[in-house]
Amino acid sequence: KCIPHKSRGPHGAVQPFSDEDASIETLSHCSSFSDAMSVADEGGETGEETAQEDLQYKLNVFIDSAVDKSAKTRQGALDGLKAAMATRILYEFISDRRMTITDSIERCLKKGKGQEQCAAASLACLLCIQLGSGVESEEVFKTLKPIFKNILLDGAANIQTRQACATSLGLCTLVVEDDILDVYATMESFESLFMRSYVKEDGSRPSLNPQTTLLHTNALLSWALLLTICTGSQVKAVTRKHLPKLPRLLENDDVNMRIAAGETIALLFELARDMDPAFEYDDWEPLCDKLNSLATDCNKHRAKTDKRKQRSVFRDVLKAVEERDFQTETIRFSTERMTIDSWVRKRTYDAFREFVGSGMNYHLQANEFIRGVFELGPPVLVDTATLKSMKISRFERHLYNAAAFKARTKARNKFRDKRVDVGEF
């Protein structure tokens, strides 16, 4: 399963892979880190150290292989790094190597093709999620942001790469960008894409192929994500500009575009009503009729799975617009729970989950940045008995408690730094 030991040099240094040593299959097997987990479970403290060393060795191999001459090797290395960052907290390891990884991502985006570029765009997002908001991720994003934008707006670029850049640019901007004017500029880039799916002035719908529609859908979802951090005045301006036009996207032939438009409409209504409880929309009744039609859609020409997914989403969207109601969802992880109780929180949660996938619960437990986004506070230290009952490996328990302890220490240090001498009474 793991990388052959012949790839180590005489002193354990990592040597470049040959195509035989680093096929996609070999690298993808290593990305599971199953060997490291089993060693940790069997060997106690010594096993944990061995597992950490093995994990770091594999990660270093992936980093080195991300600039290999073989496209197959680079692809495997990117996938291995993605798998690791999605399912582990690797801040300390990654922090020291962030610019090396960034250089590899830049090279893959500029010189790679299709699938490799998409993997590089996703890895950039996971890198920012690991680093959190701050100087380190700003350095990464400063390098990659112009590349993302160039690819996104280049009509001649690979369409799948543009789709990936639309999604990654949105989340990276949310994580890193601290200048709201830069956020607005990125939103305008997204607008320039999805507005091409709007109905034309003469009432006709644009004729677009499915891949272009998917690009516009991703741009709309990233735009909606950034809308969640906009100022009140910007939300008002956006509502005036887009709310009259977004309902026509509900007529789109693509189910994912219809759903993205519906959820964005619900989000706009929520934000507008948060600012002004008396907010009214002129075409409210026709909009509700359209939403109700989609929530009860029985069109025989549509796939059953599409109709089922669509009806479920639009029942919730209709409730949001008509009754100001939200279908609350509870996310349980470890001994904690988090409530998704608004469209703002749902859009944010869905955006992070798209990149970390099954690792979302682990990041909710131990990733300081993601916990900050959802206002969960520092990671909670859990007693040994509870951790054992969680049915995770000894090595994962060790990583979890290490992350929690580190976060609490940092939080306390920040608090101590902020304390001032109030003098004697």
CSV table of C-alpha atoms in Angstrom, one decimal, residues 133-378:
chain,number,residue,atom,x,y,z
A,133,SER,CA,-7.1,33.6,8.1
A,134,GLY,CA,-3.8,35.5,8.6
A,135,VAL,CA,-0.5,36.4,7.1
A,136,GLU,CA,0.4,32.9,6.1
A,137,SER,CA,-2.8,32.3,4.0
A,138,GLU,CA,-2.5,35.9,2.6
A,139,GLU,CA,0.9,35.0,1.2
A,140,VAL,CA,-0.6,32.0,-0.5
A,141,PHE,CA,-3.6,33.8,-1.9
A,142,LYS,CA,-1.6,36.8,-3.1
A,143,THR,CA,0.2,34.4,-5.4
A,144,LEU,CA,-2.8,32.4,-6.6
A,145,LYS,CA,-5.6,34.9,-6.7
A,146,PRO,CA,-4.6,36.5,-10.1
A,147,ILE,CA,-4.1,33.1,-11.6
A,148,PHE,CA,-7.6,32.0,-10.5
A,149,LYS,CA,-9.1,35.2,-11.9
A,150,ASN,CA,-7.2,34.9,-15.2
A,151,ILE,CA,-8.4,31.3,-15.7
A,152,LEU,CA,-11.9,32.1,-14.6
A,153,LEU,CA,-12.4,34.9,-17.1
A,154,ASP,CA,-10.5,33.3,-20.0
A,155,GLY,CA,-13.1,32.0,-22.4
A,156,ALA,CA,-10.4,29.8,-24.1
A,157,ALA,CA,-9.3,28.0,-20.9
A,158,ASN,CA,-10.4,24.5,-20.1
A,159,ILE,CA,-14.0,24.7,-19.0
A,160,GLN,CA,-13.6,22.2,-16.1
A,161,THR,CA,-10.7,24.2,-14.8
A,162,ARG,CA,-12.7,27.4,-14.9
A,163,GLN,CA,-15.5,25.6,-12.9
A,164,ALA,CA,-13.0,24.5,-10.3
A,165,CYS,CA,-11.5,28.0,-10.1
A,166,ALA,CA,-14.9,29.6,-9.6
A,167,THR,CA,-15.5,27.4,-6.6
A,168,SER,CA,-12.0,27.7,-5.1
A,169,LEU,CA,-11.7,31.5,-5.6
A,170,GLY,CA,-15.0,31.9,-3.7
A,171,LEU,CA,-13.9,30.0,-0.6
A,172,CYS,CA,-10.3,31.3,-0.6
A,173,THR,CA,-11.7,34.8,-0.7
A,174,LEU,CA,-14.0,34.1,2.2
A,175,VAL,CA,-11.1,32.6,4.3
A,176,VAL,CA,-8.3,35.1,3.4
A,177,GLU,CA,-9.6,38.4,2.1
A,178,ASP,CA,-9.8,41.1,4.7
A,179,ASP,CA,-10.4,44.1,2.4
A,180,ILE,CA,-14.2,44.3,1.6
A,181,LEU,CA,-13.5,46.2,-1.6
A,182,ASP,CA,-11.4,43.3,-2.9
A,183,VAL,CA,-14.3,41.0,-1.9
A,184,TYR,CA,-16.7,43.1,-4.0
A,185,ALA,CA,-14.3,43.1,-7.0
A,186,THR,CA,-14.2,39.3,-6.9
A,187,MET,CA,-18.0,39.2,-6.6
A,188,GLU,CA,-18.2,41.3,-9.8
A,189,SER,CA,-16.0,38.7,-11.6
A,190,PHE,CA,-18.6,36.1,-10.6
A,191,GLU,CA,-21.5,38.3,-11.7
A,192,SER,CA,-19.9,38.8,-15.1
A,193,LEU,CA,-20.3,35.0,-15.6
A,194,PHE,CA,-23.7,34.0,-14.1
A,195,MET,CA,-25.5,37.0,-15.4
A,196,ARG,CA,-25.0,35.5,-18.9
A,197,SER,CA,-27.6,32.9,-17.9
A,198,TYR,CA,-30.1,35.6,-17.1
A,199,VAL,CA,-33.1,36.1,-19.5
A,200,LYS,CA,-32.3,38.6,-22.2
A,201,GLU,CA,-34.1,42.0,-22.5
A,202,ASP,CA,-36.3,40.7,-25.3
A,203,GLY,CA,-37.5,37.9,-23.0
A,204,SER,CA,-35.5,35.1,-24.7
A,205,ARG,CA,-33.3,32.7,-22.7
A,206,PRO,CA,-29.6,32.3,-23.7
A,207,SER,CA,-28.7,29.0,-25.4
A,208,LEU,CA,-25.8,27.6,-23.3
A,209,ASN,CA,-24.2,24.1,-23.2
A,210,PRO,CA,-24.3,22.1,-19.9
A,211,GLN,CA,-20.7,22.8,-19.1
A,212,THR,CA,-21.1,26.5,-19.4
A,213,THR,CA,-24.2,26.4,-17.3
A,214,LEU,CA,-22.2,24.5,-14.6
A,215,LEU,CA,-19.6,27.2,-14.7
A,216,HIS,CA,-22.3,29.9,-14.2
A,217,THR,CA,-23.8,27.8,-11.4
A,218,ASN,CA,-20.5,27.6,-9.5
A,219,ALA,CA,-20.0,31.3,-10.0
A,220,LEU,CA,-23.5,32.0,-8.6
A,221,LEU,CA,-22.8,29.8,-5.5
A,222,SER,CA,-19.5,31.5,-4.8
A,223,TRP,CA,-21.1,34.9,-5.3
A,224,ALA,CA,-23.8,33.9,-2.7
A,225,LEU,CA,-21.1,32.7,-0.3
A,226,LEU,CA,-19.3,36.1,-0.4
A,227,LEU,CA,-22.7,37.8,0.0
A,228,THR,CA,-22.8,36.4,3.5
A,229,ILE,CA,-20.0,38.7,4.6
A,230,CYS,CA,-21.1,41.8,2.8
A,231,THR,CA,-22.1,45.1,4.5
A,232,GLY,CA,-25.7,46.1,4.8
A,233,SER,CA,-25.4,48.8,2.1
A,234,GLN,CA,-23.9,46.3,-0.3
A,235,VAL,CA,-26.7,43.7,0.4
A,236,LYS,CA,-29.3,46.4,-0.3
A,237,ALA,CA,-27.6,47.3,-3.6
A,238,VAL,CA,-27.3,43.6,-4.6
A,239,THR,CA,-30.9,42.9,-3.7
A,240,ARG,CA,-32.2,45.8,-5.9
A,241,LYS,CA,-30.0,44.7,-8.8
A,242,HIS,CA,-30.4,40.9,-8.7
A,243,LEU,CA,-33.6,39.9,-7.0
A,244,PRO,CA,-35.8,41.0,-9.9
A,245,LYS,CA,-33.7,38.8,-12.3
A,246,LEU,CA,-32.8,35.7,-10.3
A,247,PRO,CA,-36.4,34.2,-10.4
A,248,ARG,CA,-36.1,33.7,-14.1
A,249,LEU,CA,-33.1,31.4,-13.5
A,250,LEU,CA,-35.7,29.1,-11.8
A,251,GLU,CA,-36.9,28.3,-15.4
A,252,ASN,CA,-33.4,27.0,-16.4
A,253,ASP,CA,-33.2,23.5,-17.9
A,254,ASP,CA,-30.4,22.5,-15.5
A,255,VAL,CA,-31.6,21.3,-12.1
A,256,ASN,CA,-28.4,22.4,-10.3
A,257,MET,CA,-28.8,26.0,-11.6
A,258,ARG,CA,-32.5,26.0,-10.5
A,259,ILE,CA,-31.5,24.9,-7.1
A,260,ALA,CA,-28.6,27.3,-6.8
A,261,ALA,CA,-30.9,30.2,-7.9
A,262,GLY,CA,-33.6,29.1,-5.4
A,263,GLU,CA,-31.2,28.9,-2.4
A,264,THR,CA,-29.6,32.3,-3.4
A,265,ILE,CA,-33.1,33.9,-3.5
A,266,ALA,CA,-33.8,32.5,0.0
A,267,LEU,CA,-30.5,33.9,1.2
A,268,LEU,CA,-31.2,37.3,-0.3
A,269,PHE,CA,-34.7,37.4,1.4
A,270,GLU,CA,-33.1,36.4,4.7
A,271,LEU,CA,-30.4,39.1,4.6
A,272,ALA,CA,-32.8,41.7,3.4
A,273,ARG,CA,-35.3,40.9,6.2
A,274,ASP,CA,-32.5,40.9,8.8
A,275,MET,CA,-31.8,44.5,7.9
A,276,ASP,CA,-35.4,45.5,7.5
A,277,PRO,CA,-38.1,43.2,9.0
A,278,ALA,CA,-40.7,45.1,6.9
A,279,PHE,CA,-38.9,44.3,3.6
A,280,GLU,CA,-41.3,43.7,0.7
A,281,TYR,CA,-40.7,42.4,-2.8
A,282,ASP,CA,-43.0,43.7,-5.5
A,283,ASP,CA,-43.4,40.3,-7.4
A,284,TRP,CA,-43.7,38.3,-4.2
A,285,GLU,CA,-46.9,36.4,-5.3
A,286,PRO,CA,-45.6,35.3,-8.7
A,287,LEU,CA,-42.4,34.2,-7.1
A,288,CYS,CA,-44.2,32.1,-4.5
A,289,ASP,CA,-46.3,30.5,-7.3
A,290,LYS,CA,-43.1,29.6,-9.2
A,291,LEU,CA,-41.4,28.2,-6.0
A,292,ASN,CA,-44.5,26.2,-5.2
A,293,SER,CA,-44.6,24.8,-8.8
A,294,LEU,CA,-41.0,23.6,-8.4
A,295,ALA,CA,-41.7,22.2,-4.9
A,296,THR,CA,-44.4,20.0,-6.4
A,297,ASP,CA,-42.9,19.4,-9.8
A,298,CYS,CA,-44.2,16.3,-11.6
A,299,ASN,CA,-42.7,17.0,-15.0
A,300,LYS,CA,-42.4,13.6,-16.7
A,301,HIS,CA,-39.5,14.8,-18.8
A,302,ARG,CA,-37.2,15.2,-15.8
A,303,ALA,CA,-35.2,12.5,-14.1
A,304,LYS,CA,-36.7,11.1,-10.9
A,305,THR,CA,-33.6,11.9,-8.8
A,306,ASP,CA,-33.6,15.5,-10.1
A,307,LYS,CA,-37.2,15.9,-9.2
A,308,ARG,CA,-36.8,14.5,-5.8
A,309,LYS,CA,-33.8,16.7,-5.0
A,310,GLN,CA,-35.5,19.8,-6.5
A,311,ARG,CA,-38.8,19.3,-4.5
A,312,SER,CA,-36.9,18.9,-1.2
A,313,VAL,CA,-34.9,22.1,-1.7
A,314,PHE,CA,-37.8,24.2,-3.0
A,315,ARG,CA,-40.1,23.2,-0.1
A,316,ASP,CA,-37.5,24.8,2.2
A,317,VAL,CA,-37.0,27.8,-0.2
A,318,LEU,CA,-40.8,28.4,-0.3
A,319,LYS,CA,-41.0,28.3,3.5
A,320,ALA,CA,-38.2,30.8,3.7
A,321,VAL,CA,-39.9,33.3,1.3
A,322,GLU,CA,-43.5,32.7,2.4
A,323,GLU,CA,-43.2,32.1,6.1
A,324,ARG,CA,-39.7,33.4,7.0
A,325,ASP,CA,-39.0,29.9,8.3
A,326,PHE,CA,-35.9,27.8,8.0
A,327,GLN,CA,-35.7,24.0,8.3
A,328,THR,CA,-33.1,23.6,11.1
A,329,GLU,CA,-30.5,20.9,10.9
A,330,THR,CA,-28.3,19.6,13.7
A,331,ILE,CA,-24.7,18.5,13.0
A,332,ARG,CA,-23.3,16.2,15.7
A,333,PHE,CA,-19.5,15.6,16.0
A,334,SER,CA,-17.7,14.1,18.9
A,335,THR,CA,-19.4,15.2,22.1
A,336,GLU,CA,-20.6,18.5,20.5
A,337,ARG,CA,-23.4,19.6,18.2
A,338,MET,CA,-23.9,22.6,15.9
A,339,THR,CA,-27.2,23.9,14.5
A,340,ILE,CA,-27.6,25.0,10.9
A,341,ASP,CA,-30.3,27.5,11.6
A,342,SER,CA,-30.1,30.0,8.7
A,343,TRP,CA,-29.4,30.2,5.0
A,344,VAL,CA,-26.2,32.1,5.7
A,345,ARG,CA,-24.9,29.3,7.9
A,346,LYS,CA,-26.1,26.7,5.4
A,347,ARG,CA,-24.3,28.3,2.4
A,348,THR,CA,-21.1,28.6,4.5
A,349,TYR,CA,-21.3,25.0,5.8
A,350,ASP,CA,-22.0,23.6,2.3
A,351,ALA,CA,-19.0,25.5,0.9
A,352,PHE,CA,-16.5,24.0,3.4
A,353,ARG,CA,-18.0,20.6,3.2
A,354,GLU,CA,-17.5,20.5,-0.6
A,355,PHE,CA,-13.8,20.6,0.0
A,356,VAL,CA,-13.2,18.6,3.2
A,357,GLY,CA,-16.0,16.1,2.5
A,358,SER,CA,-16.2,13.3,5.1
A,359,GLY,CA,-13.5,15.1,7.1
A,360,MET,CA,-16.0,17.9,7.9
A,361,ASN,CA,-16.8,16.6,11.4
A,362,TYR,CA,-13.1,16.3,12.2
A,363,HIS,CA,-12.5,19.9,11.1
A,364,LEU,CA,-15.4,21.0,13.2
A,365,GLN,CA,-13.8,19.3,16.2
A,366,ALA,CA,-10.2,20.4,15.8
A,367,ASN,CA,-9.8,23.2,13.1
A,368,GLU,CA,-9.5,26.5,15.0
A,369,PHE,CA,-10.4,28.5,11.9
A,370,ILE,CA,-13.5,26.6,11.0
A,371,ARG,CA,-14.6,26.5,14.7
A,372,GLY,CA,-14.2,30.3,14.7
A,373,VAL,CA,-16.4,30.7,11.5
A,374,PHE,CA,-19.2,28.7,13.2
A,375,GLU,CA,-18.6,30.4,16.6
A,376,LEU,CA,-17.8,27.1,18.3
A,377,GLY,CA,-15.0,28.4,20.5
A,378,PRO,CA,-11.6,26.6,21.0
